[in-house]
Structure formats: C-alpha cells, structure tokens
GROMACS .gro file of C-alpha atoms in nm:
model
  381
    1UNK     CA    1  -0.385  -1.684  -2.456
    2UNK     CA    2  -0.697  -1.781  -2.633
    3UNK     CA    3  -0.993  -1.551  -2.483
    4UNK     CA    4  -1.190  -1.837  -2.367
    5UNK     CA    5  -0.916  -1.838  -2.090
    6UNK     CA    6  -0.947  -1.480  -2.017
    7UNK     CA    7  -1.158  -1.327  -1.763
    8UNK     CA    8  -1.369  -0.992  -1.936
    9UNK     CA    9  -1.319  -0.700  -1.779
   10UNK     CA   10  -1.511  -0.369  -1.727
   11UNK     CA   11  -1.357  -0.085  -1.550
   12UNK     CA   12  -1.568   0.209  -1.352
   13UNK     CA   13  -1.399   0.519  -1.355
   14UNK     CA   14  -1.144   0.739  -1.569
   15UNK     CA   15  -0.962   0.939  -1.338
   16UNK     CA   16  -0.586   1.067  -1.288
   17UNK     CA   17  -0.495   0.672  -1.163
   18UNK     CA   18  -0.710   0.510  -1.494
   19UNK     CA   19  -0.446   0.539  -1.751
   20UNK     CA   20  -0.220   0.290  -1.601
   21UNK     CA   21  -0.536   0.044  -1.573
   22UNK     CA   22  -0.640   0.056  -1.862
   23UNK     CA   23  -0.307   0.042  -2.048
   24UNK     CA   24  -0.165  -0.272  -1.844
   25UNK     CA   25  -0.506  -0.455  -1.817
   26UNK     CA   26  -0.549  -0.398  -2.213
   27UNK     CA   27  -0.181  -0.482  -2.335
   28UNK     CA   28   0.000  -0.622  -2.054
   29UNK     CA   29  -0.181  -0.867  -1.892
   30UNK     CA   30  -0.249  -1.197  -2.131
   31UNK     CA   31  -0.544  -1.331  -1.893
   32UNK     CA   32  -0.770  -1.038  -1.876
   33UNK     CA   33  -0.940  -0.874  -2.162
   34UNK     CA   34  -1.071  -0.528  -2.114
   35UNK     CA   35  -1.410  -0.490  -2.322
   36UNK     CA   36  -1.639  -0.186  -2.133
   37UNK     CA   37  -1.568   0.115  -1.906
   38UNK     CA   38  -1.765   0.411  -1.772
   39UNK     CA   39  -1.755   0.670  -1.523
   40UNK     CA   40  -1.998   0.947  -1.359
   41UNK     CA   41  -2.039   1.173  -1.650
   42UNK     CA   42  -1.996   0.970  -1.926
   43UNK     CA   43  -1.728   1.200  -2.117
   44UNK     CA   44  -1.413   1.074  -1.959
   45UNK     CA   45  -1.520   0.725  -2.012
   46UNK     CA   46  -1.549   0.796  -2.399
   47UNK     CA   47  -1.202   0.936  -2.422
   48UNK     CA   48  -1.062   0.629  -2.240
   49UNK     CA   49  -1.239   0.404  -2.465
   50UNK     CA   50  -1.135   0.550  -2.748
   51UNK     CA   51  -0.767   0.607  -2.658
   52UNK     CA   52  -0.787   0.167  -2.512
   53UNK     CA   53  -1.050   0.016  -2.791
   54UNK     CA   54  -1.276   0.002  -2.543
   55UNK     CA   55  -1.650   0.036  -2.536
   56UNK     CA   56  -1.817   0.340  -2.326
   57UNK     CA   57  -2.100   0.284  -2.198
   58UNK     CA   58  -2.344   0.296  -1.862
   59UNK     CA   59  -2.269   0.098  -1.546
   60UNK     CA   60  -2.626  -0.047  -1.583
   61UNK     CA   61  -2.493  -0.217  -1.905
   62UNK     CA   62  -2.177  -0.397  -1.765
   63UNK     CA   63  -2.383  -0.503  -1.451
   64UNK     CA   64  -2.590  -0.650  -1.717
   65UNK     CA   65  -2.363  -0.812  -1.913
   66UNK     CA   66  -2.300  -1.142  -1.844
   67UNK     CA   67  -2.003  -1.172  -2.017
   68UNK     CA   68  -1.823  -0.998  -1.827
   69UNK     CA   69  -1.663  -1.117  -1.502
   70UNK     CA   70  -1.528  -0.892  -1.322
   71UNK     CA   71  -1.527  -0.534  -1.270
   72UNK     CA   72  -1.238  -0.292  -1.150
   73UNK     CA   73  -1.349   0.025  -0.942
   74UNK     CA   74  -1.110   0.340  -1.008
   75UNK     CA   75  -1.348   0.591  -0.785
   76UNK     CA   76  -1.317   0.797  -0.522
   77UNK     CA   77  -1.295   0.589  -0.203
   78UNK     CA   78  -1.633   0.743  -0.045
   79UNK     CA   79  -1.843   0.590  -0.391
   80UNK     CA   80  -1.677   0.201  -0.342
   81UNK     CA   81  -1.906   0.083  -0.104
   82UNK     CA   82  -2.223   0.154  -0.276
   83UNK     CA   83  -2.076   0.043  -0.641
   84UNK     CA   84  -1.913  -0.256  -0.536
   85UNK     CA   85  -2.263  -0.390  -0.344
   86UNK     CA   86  -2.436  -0.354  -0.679
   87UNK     CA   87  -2.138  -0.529  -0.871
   88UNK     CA   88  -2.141  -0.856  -0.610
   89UNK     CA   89  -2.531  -0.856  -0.594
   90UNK     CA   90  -2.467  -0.864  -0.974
   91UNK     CA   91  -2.281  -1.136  -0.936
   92UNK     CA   92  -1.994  -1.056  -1.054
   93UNK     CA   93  -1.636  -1.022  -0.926
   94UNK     CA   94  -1.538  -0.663  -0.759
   95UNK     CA   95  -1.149  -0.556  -0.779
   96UNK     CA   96  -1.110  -0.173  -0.617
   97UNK     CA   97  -0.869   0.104  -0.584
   98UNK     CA   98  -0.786   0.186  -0.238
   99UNK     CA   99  -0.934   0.206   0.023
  100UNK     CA  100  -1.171  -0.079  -0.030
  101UNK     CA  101  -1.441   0.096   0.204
  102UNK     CA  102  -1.443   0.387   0.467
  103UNK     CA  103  -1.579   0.199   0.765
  104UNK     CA  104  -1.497  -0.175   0.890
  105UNK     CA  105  -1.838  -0.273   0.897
  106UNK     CA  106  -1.912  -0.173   0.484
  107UNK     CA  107  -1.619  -0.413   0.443
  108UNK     CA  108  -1.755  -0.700   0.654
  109UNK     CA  109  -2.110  -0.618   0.471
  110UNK     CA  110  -1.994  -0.676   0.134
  111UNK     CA  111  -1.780  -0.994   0.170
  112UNK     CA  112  -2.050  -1.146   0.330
  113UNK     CA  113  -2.261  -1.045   0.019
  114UNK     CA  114  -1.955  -1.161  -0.192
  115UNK     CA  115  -1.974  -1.503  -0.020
  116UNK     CA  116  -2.352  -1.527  -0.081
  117UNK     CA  117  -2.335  -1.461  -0.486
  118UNK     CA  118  -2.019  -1.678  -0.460
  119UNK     CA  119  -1.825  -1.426  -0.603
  120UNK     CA  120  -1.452  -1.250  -0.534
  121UNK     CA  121  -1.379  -0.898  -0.382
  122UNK     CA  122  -1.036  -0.777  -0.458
  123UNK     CA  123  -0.838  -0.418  -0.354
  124UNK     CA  124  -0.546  -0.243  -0.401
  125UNK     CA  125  -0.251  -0.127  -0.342
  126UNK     CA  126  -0.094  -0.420  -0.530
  127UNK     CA  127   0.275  -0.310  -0.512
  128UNK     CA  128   0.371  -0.540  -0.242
  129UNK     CA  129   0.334  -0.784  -0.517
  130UNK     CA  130   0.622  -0.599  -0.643
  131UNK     CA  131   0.990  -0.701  -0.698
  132UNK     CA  132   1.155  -0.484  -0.427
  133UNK     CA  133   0.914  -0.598  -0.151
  134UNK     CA  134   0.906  -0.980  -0.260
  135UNK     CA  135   1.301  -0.947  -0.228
  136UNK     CA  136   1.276  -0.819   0.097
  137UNK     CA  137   1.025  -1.110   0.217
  138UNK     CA  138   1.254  -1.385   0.047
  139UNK     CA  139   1.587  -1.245   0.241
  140UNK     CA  140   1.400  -1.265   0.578
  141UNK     CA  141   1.235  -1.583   0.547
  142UNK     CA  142   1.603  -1.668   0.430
  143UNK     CA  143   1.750  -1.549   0.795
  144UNK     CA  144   1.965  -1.316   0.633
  145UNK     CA  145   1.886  -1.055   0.908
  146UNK     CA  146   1.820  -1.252   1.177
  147UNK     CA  147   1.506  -1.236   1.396
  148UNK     CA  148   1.318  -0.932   1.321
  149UNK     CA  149   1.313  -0.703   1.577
  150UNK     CA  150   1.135  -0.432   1.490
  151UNK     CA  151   0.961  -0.199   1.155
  152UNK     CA  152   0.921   0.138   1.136
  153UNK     CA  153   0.782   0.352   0.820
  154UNK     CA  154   0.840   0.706   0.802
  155UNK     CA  155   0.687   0.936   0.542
  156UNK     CA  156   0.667   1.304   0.465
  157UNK     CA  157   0.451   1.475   0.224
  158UNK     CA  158   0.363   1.822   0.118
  159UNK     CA  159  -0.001   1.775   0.097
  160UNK     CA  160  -0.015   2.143   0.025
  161UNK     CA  161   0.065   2.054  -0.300
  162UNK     CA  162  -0.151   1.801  -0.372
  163UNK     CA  163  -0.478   1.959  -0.246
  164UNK     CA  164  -0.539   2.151  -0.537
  165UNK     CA  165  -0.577   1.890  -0.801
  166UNK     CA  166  -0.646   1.528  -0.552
  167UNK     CA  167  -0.942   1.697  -0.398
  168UNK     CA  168  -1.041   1.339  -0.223
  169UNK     CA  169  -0.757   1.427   0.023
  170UNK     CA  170  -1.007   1.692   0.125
  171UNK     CA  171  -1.297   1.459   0.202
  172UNK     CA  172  -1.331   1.109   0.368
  173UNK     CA  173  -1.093   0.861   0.394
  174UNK     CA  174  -0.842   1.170   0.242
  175UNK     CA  175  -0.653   1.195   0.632
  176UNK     CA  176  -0.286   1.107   0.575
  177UNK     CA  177  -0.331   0.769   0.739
  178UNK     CA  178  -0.652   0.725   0.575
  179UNK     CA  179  -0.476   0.758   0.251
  180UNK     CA  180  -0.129   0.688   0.251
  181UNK     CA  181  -0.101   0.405   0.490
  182UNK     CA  182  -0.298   0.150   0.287
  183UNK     CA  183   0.076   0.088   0.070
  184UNK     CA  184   0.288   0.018   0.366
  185UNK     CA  185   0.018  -0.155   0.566
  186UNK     CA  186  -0.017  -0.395   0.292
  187UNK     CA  187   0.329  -0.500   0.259
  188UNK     CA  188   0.351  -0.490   0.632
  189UNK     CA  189   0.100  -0.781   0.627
  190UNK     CA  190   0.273  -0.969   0.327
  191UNK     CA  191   0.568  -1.014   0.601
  192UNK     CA  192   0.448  -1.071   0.926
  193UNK     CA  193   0.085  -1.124   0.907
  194UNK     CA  194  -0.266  -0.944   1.110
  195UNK     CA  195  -0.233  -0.695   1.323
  196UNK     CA  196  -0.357  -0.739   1.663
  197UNK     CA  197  -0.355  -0.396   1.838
  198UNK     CA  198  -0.314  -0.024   1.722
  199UNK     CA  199  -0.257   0.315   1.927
  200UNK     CA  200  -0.251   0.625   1.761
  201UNK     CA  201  -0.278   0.994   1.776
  202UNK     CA  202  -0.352   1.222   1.471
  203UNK     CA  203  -0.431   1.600   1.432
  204UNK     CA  204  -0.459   1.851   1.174
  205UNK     CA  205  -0.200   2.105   1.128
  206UNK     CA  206  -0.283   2.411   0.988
  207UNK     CA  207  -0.618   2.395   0.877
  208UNK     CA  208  -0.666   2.732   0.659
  209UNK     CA  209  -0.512   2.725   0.387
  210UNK     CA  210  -0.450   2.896   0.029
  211UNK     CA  211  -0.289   2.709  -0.268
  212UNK     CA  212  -0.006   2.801  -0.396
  213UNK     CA  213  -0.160   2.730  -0.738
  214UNK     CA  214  -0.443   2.911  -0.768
  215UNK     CA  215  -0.445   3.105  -0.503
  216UNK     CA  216  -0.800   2.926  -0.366
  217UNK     CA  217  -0.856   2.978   0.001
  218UNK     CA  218  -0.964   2.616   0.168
  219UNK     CA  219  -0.969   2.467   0.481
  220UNK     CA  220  -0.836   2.148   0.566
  221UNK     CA  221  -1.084   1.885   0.791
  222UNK     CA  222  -0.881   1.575   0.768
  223UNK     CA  223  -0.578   1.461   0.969
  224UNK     CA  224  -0.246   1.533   0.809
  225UNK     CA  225   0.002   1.443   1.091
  226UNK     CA  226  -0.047   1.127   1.219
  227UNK     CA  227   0.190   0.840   1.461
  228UNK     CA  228   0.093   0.524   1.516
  229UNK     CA  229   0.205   0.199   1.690
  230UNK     CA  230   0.130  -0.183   1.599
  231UNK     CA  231   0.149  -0.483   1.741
  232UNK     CA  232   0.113  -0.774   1.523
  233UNK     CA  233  -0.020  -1.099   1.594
  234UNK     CA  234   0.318  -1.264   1.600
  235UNK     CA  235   0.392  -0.998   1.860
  236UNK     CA  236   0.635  -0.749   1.654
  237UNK     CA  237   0.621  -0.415   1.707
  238UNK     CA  238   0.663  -0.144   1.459
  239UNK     CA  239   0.586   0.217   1.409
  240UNK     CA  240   0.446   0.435   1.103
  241UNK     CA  241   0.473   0.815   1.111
  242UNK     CA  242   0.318   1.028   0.880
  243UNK     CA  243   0.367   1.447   0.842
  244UNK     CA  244   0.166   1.594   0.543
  245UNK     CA  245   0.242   1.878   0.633
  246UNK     CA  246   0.620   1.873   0.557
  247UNK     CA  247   0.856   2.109   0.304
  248UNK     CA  248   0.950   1.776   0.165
  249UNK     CA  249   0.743   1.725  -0.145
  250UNK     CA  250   0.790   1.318  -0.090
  251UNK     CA  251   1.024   1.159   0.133
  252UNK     CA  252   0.986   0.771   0.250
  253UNK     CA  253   1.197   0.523   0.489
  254UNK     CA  254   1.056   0.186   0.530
  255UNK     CA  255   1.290   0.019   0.771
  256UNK     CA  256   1.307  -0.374   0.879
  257UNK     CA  257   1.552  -0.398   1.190
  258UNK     CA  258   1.663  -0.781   1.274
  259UNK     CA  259   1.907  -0.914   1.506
  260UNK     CA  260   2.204  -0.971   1.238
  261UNK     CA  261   2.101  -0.685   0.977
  262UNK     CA  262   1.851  -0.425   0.882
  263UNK     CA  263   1.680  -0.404   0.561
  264UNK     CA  264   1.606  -0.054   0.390
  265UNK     CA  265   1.281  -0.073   0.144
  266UNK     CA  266   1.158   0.164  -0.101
  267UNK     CA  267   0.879   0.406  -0.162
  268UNK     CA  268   0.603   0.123  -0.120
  269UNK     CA  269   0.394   0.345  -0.349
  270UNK     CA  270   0.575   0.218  -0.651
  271UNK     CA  271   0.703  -0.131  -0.813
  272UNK     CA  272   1.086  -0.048  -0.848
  273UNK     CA  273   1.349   0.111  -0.629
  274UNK     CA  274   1.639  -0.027  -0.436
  275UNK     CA  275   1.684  -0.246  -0.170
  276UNK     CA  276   1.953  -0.234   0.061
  277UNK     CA  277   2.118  -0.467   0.334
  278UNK     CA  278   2.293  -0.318   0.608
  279UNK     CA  279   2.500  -0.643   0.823
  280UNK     CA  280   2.578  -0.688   1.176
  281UNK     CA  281   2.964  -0.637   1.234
  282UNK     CA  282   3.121  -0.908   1.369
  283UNK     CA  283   3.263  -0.821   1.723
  284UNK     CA  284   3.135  -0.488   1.738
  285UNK     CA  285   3.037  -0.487   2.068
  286UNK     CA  286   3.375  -0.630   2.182
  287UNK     CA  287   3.558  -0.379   2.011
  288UNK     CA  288   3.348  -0.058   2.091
  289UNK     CA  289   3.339  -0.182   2.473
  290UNK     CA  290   3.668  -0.386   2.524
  291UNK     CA  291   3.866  -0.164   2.420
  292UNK     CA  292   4.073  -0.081   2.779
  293UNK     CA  293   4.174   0.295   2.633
  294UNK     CA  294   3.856   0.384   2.538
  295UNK     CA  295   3.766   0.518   2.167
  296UNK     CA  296   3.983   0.819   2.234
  297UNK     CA  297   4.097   1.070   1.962
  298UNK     CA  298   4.488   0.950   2.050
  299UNK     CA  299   4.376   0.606   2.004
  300UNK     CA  300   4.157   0.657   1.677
  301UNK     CA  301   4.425   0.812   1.558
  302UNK     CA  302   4.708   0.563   1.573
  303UNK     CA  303   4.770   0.381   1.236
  304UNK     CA  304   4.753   0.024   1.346
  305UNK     CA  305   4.375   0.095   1.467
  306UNK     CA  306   4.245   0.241   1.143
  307UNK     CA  307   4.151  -0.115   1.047
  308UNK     CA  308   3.954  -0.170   1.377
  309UNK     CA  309   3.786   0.149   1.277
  310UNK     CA  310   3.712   0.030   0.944
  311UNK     CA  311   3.568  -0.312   1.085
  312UNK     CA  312   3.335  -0.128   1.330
  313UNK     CA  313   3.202   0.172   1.133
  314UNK     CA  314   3.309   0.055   0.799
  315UNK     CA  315   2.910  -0.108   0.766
  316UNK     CA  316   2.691   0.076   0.564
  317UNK     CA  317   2.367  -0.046   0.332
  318UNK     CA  318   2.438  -0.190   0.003
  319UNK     CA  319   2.210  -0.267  -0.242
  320UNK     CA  320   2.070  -0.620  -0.328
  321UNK     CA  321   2.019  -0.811  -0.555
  322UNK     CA  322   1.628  -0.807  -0.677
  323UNK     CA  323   1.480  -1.141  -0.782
  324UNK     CA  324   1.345  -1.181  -1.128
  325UNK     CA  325   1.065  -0.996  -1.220
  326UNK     CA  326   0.971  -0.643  -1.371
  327UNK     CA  327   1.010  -0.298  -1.180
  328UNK     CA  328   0.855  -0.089  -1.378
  329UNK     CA  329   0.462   0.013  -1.288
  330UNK     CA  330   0.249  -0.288  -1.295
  331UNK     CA  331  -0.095  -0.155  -1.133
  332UNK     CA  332  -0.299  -0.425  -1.200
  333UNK     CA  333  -0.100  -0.717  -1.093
  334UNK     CA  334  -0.344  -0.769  -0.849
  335UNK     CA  335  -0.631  -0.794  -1.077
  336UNK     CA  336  -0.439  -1.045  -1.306
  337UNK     CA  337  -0.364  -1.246  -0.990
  338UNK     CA  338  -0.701  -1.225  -0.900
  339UNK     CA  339  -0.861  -1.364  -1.219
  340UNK     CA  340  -0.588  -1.631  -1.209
  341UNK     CA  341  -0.685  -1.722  -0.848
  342UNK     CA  342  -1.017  -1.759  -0.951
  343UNK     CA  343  -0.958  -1.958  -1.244
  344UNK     CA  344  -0.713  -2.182  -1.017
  345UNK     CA  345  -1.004  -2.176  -0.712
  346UNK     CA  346  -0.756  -2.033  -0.430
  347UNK     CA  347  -0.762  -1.683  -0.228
  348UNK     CA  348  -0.647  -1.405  -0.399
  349UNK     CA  349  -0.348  -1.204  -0.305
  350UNK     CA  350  -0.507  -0.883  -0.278
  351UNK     CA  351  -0.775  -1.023  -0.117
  352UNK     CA  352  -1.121  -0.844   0.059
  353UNK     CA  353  -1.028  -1.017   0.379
  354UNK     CA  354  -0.663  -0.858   0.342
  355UNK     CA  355  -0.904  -0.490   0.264
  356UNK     CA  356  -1.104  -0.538   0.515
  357UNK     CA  357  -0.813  -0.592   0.779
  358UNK     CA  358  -0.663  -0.289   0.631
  359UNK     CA  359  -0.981  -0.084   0.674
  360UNK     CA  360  -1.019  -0.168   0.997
  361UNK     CA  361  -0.673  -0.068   1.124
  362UNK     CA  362  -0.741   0.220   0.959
  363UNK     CA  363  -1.003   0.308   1.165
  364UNK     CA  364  -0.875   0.177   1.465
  365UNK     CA  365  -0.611   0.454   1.422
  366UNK     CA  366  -0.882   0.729   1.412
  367UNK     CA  367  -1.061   0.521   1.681
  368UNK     CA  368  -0.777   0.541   1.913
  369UNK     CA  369  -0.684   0.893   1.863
  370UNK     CA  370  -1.020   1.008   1.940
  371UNK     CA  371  -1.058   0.807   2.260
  372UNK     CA  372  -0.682   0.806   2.377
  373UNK     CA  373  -0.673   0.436   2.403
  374UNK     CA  374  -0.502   0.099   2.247
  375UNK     CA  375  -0.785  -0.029   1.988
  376UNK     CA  376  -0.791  -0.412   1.967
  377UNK     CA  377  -0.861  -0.541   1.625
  378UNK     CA  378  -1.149  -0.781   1.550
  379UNK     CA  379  -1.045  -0.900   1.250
  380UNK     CA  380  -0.743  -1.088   1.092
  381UNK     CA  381  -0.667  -1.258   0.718
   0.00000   0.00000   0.00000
C-alpha cells in the first residue's frame, strides 16, 4: 500500500504487551506505518525502536507531530486517562490497551473531548475480532443453536503467580474483574449487544501474601474472587465468575446455551483455539421420560437398547469449522480496523463508546458489591 494511504503511527509505552504491537503494527498490518514510540523513562523506548526501526523519542514530540495520526497507548491502565486527554486535545486519534479508563465518567470526559477535536478513541481487547469468536457469532445468527438461552464465563487464575512480575494487578483497575473481564465482556457485546443491569459481589481472598518467587512479603488490596450477573438489553441473562485465587494456573469456559445446541468458546484472551458445537438430541426427552420401565440397570443393559443409549447420551461437543481468517496473535487488529474506519468515515469496531460501556459495567460490578444492590447502567453502544 503506498504510504499516502497509511495512517502514521506512534506508540506510548514498551512494556511486557509492546512486542506484539510493535511487531504486527510494523510488519503485519499494510495500512498503518509505525514511525515514533516512547515510554516513561526513555530506555525501553530506545530498545524497541531499535529492535522495530523506529524512532525514540519524547511524547511532547509525537503530540507535536503532525504527521502522525494516531497514537496507541500500551500503559498501565491508571496513566490512560491523563495521556489519552492530551493525545485528543492534540488532535489526534487515541487507540488504548485495556481498560480504556478507571472510572465511567473519565470515559464519558474524553469522548466528548474526542468529539470536539473531531477525532477517534479506540480500546482493546481486540480478540473478539478474532476467528473463533466471529465463528461463534456467524453460527448463531445462522440458528444453528436455536434461541439463546443463556451465557455463562467461568475463569480461574493463580494470581499468585502473576503478582510478582504484573505489579498493575496490585493497584487500580488490577481486581480480577477489573482486569480480566474486559476480554469476555467485549465479545459478550459483539453477540448480543449493551448491557442493561449488573449485580455483583467481590472480595479479596487472602490478602497477605509472599511470592513464591522471591520470597517478597505483599499484601493484596484488590478483589480477586468475584461473581457477577447480567442482564442485557435484549433481556438475556448470563453469568461470569472469576477465582484468582485458584491452584489452576489458567483455566477458562465460555459457554453459549440455546434451545437446539450449546456452543463452547475459547480462552477469549487469545485469537485461536477451538470451537465446539454440542446438538440437541432428537427425542431426548421422549426417550429419557417415556420410557414405561424406567432407565433401569436391567433395561440399560439389554442389547436392543444400547442404540437408544447411544442416541440419548451419545451427544458430545465437536469441533467446528472456523471461517477464514488467521488464528494466530493479531493484537492490533483493532487499530488497523480503526484507521480503516476512519479512512472509510464509519464507527470503529473497538470503539470508545464500546470502552466506555465496558468501563462502566466494570464499575457497576464494584458499585453493586459495595452497596448490595442491582446497578442499572447509563450507558449503551
């Protein structure tokens, strides 16, 4: 693509998440070109620019740059709202790693700014732009399960492990639900739209702690259990439980029940994994209750019933097949899709309004653990 068509790129920040940034926005994606980065201390920037070919320099000098268009934030989630103001009031286009703020009303504050410069806000997690969950949206829109009844997401972590070297987990925004949700919630919203209500309760389990590491001693002041139920707009219900605290180092089951099938998704954290179909069998319900013997052990175990068996247990998940499309880690999609919205003058898919909703579930799950009550949601995408 010639680079008149490509929108110039500067990215803040060189953390643990950068390398995958700056690698897919420098070689992968043929409608962005990465020219600048920095970060806090200057030294990590250097190293990524000289491992990408890209210049180091201050944040001052890509907000003054008018080349460039748009500018990816890769800090720590208590730093976005503050950075991203000064990129918009720049006038320039804002793309952020999750969570796009820490309270509702920084998010509201910002796309209003946005909308005054005229300008785009943008915010991971971009993986529901992924294969497996695009699959998953295409088979229910298809009917192939039915009416959906019912979601539930289920996830265990051992935070312990993580504590040592993610030390944002430690500080705001780092609850489990705070941190973890933001994947699931997104592709939650990709297939069935705002969420109207929220109750939740959260707490945090043992709170002194010593790594396993190092040896530090710390002490834990965000939430790493947390349950929460959601009501969407369309009126589906769905669940999302979340133990940090678990010997599992990462375990995930993201679960879409219908009335003639249930779908099993993948670790919504990621771009690949399988997705599997689990069918309604035909005249279960006739044969588990019509029977006039009963499911006995004598009758289970007469010969001419084994195929009745076989027809009412015999369903079990089996993979699909994905559509087209890549499955290997494409962080960054969303800025790509971004800069092509932009070019093409429609929303994008990762959009601030889509952020903002997220934020403010988000903190209508604190909100409604602290007070013991249902939190109604304000806003919508």
């Amino acid at each position: 693509m010639d680079s008149i068509n490509k929108m110039r790129v500067a990215i803040v920040g060189a953390g643990k998440i950068s390398d995958i940034y700056y690698s897919n926005i420098k070689n992968r994606y043929d409608n962005l070109e990465l020219v600048k980065c920095c970060s806090k201390h200057g030294e990590s920037a250097k190293r990524q620019g000289e491992k990408y070919g890209v210049v180091a320099c201050s944040f001052e000098e890509i907000l003054a740059d008018e080349s460039i268009g748009l500018v990816v934030v890769l800090t720590p989630a208590d730093t976005h709202y503050e950075l991203i103001k000064r990129i918009v009031l720049a006038g320039k286009h804002a793309y952020t790693e999750k969570a796009f703020t820490i309270t509702h009303e920084e998010a509201k504050e910002l796309l209003c700014i946005a909308d005054e410069k005229n300008v785009k806000i943008g915010a991971s997690p971009d993986t529901f732009l992924g294969t497996p969950l695009q699959t998953a949206k295409n088979l229910i829109a298809k009917g192939v399960i039915g009416e959906v009844s019912g979601v539930t997401v289920t996830i265990e972590r051992n935070l312990n492990m993580l504590y040592g070297h993610m030390r944002f987990l430690l500080g705001p925004g780092g609850d489990i639900l705070g941190d973890f949700s933001p994947y699931y919630l997104n592709a939650l919203l990709d297939l069935f739209g705002p969420v109207a209500r929220v109750s939740c309760m959260q707490k945090i389990n043992r709170p002194n702690r010593k790594s396993t590491v190092t040896g530090e001693e710390f002490e834990v002041k965000t939430e790493n259990v947390g349950a929460a139920i959601l009501q969407f707009e369309n009126g589906l219900i769905g669940s999302m439980m979340m133990d940090g605290d678990s010997i599992v180092p990462e375990q995930h089951h993201f679960i879409i029940y219908g009335t003639e099938g249930v779908l099993y998704l993948p670790n919504m954290d990621h771009f690949n994994g399988e997705v599997r179909l689990q069918k309604n069998v035909d005249g279960a319900e006739r044969l588990m209750f019509g029977n006039p013997q009963g499911l006995t052990p004598k009758w289970l175990a007469l010969e001419e019933n084994k195929k009745v068996i076989e027809q009412l247990f015999g369903s079990v998940p089996q993979p699909v097949e994905l559509l087209p499309g890549p499955v290997d880690d494409q962080r960054g999609i969303g800025v790509s899709e971004m800069a092509d919205a932009i070019m093409h003058g429609r929303r994008p898919a990762a959009c601030g309004e889509r952020a903002a909703h997220v934020v403010e579930i988000i903190e209508g799950f604190r909100k409604s653990s602290e007070c013991g009550q249902v939190y109604t949601l304000r806003s919508t995408i």
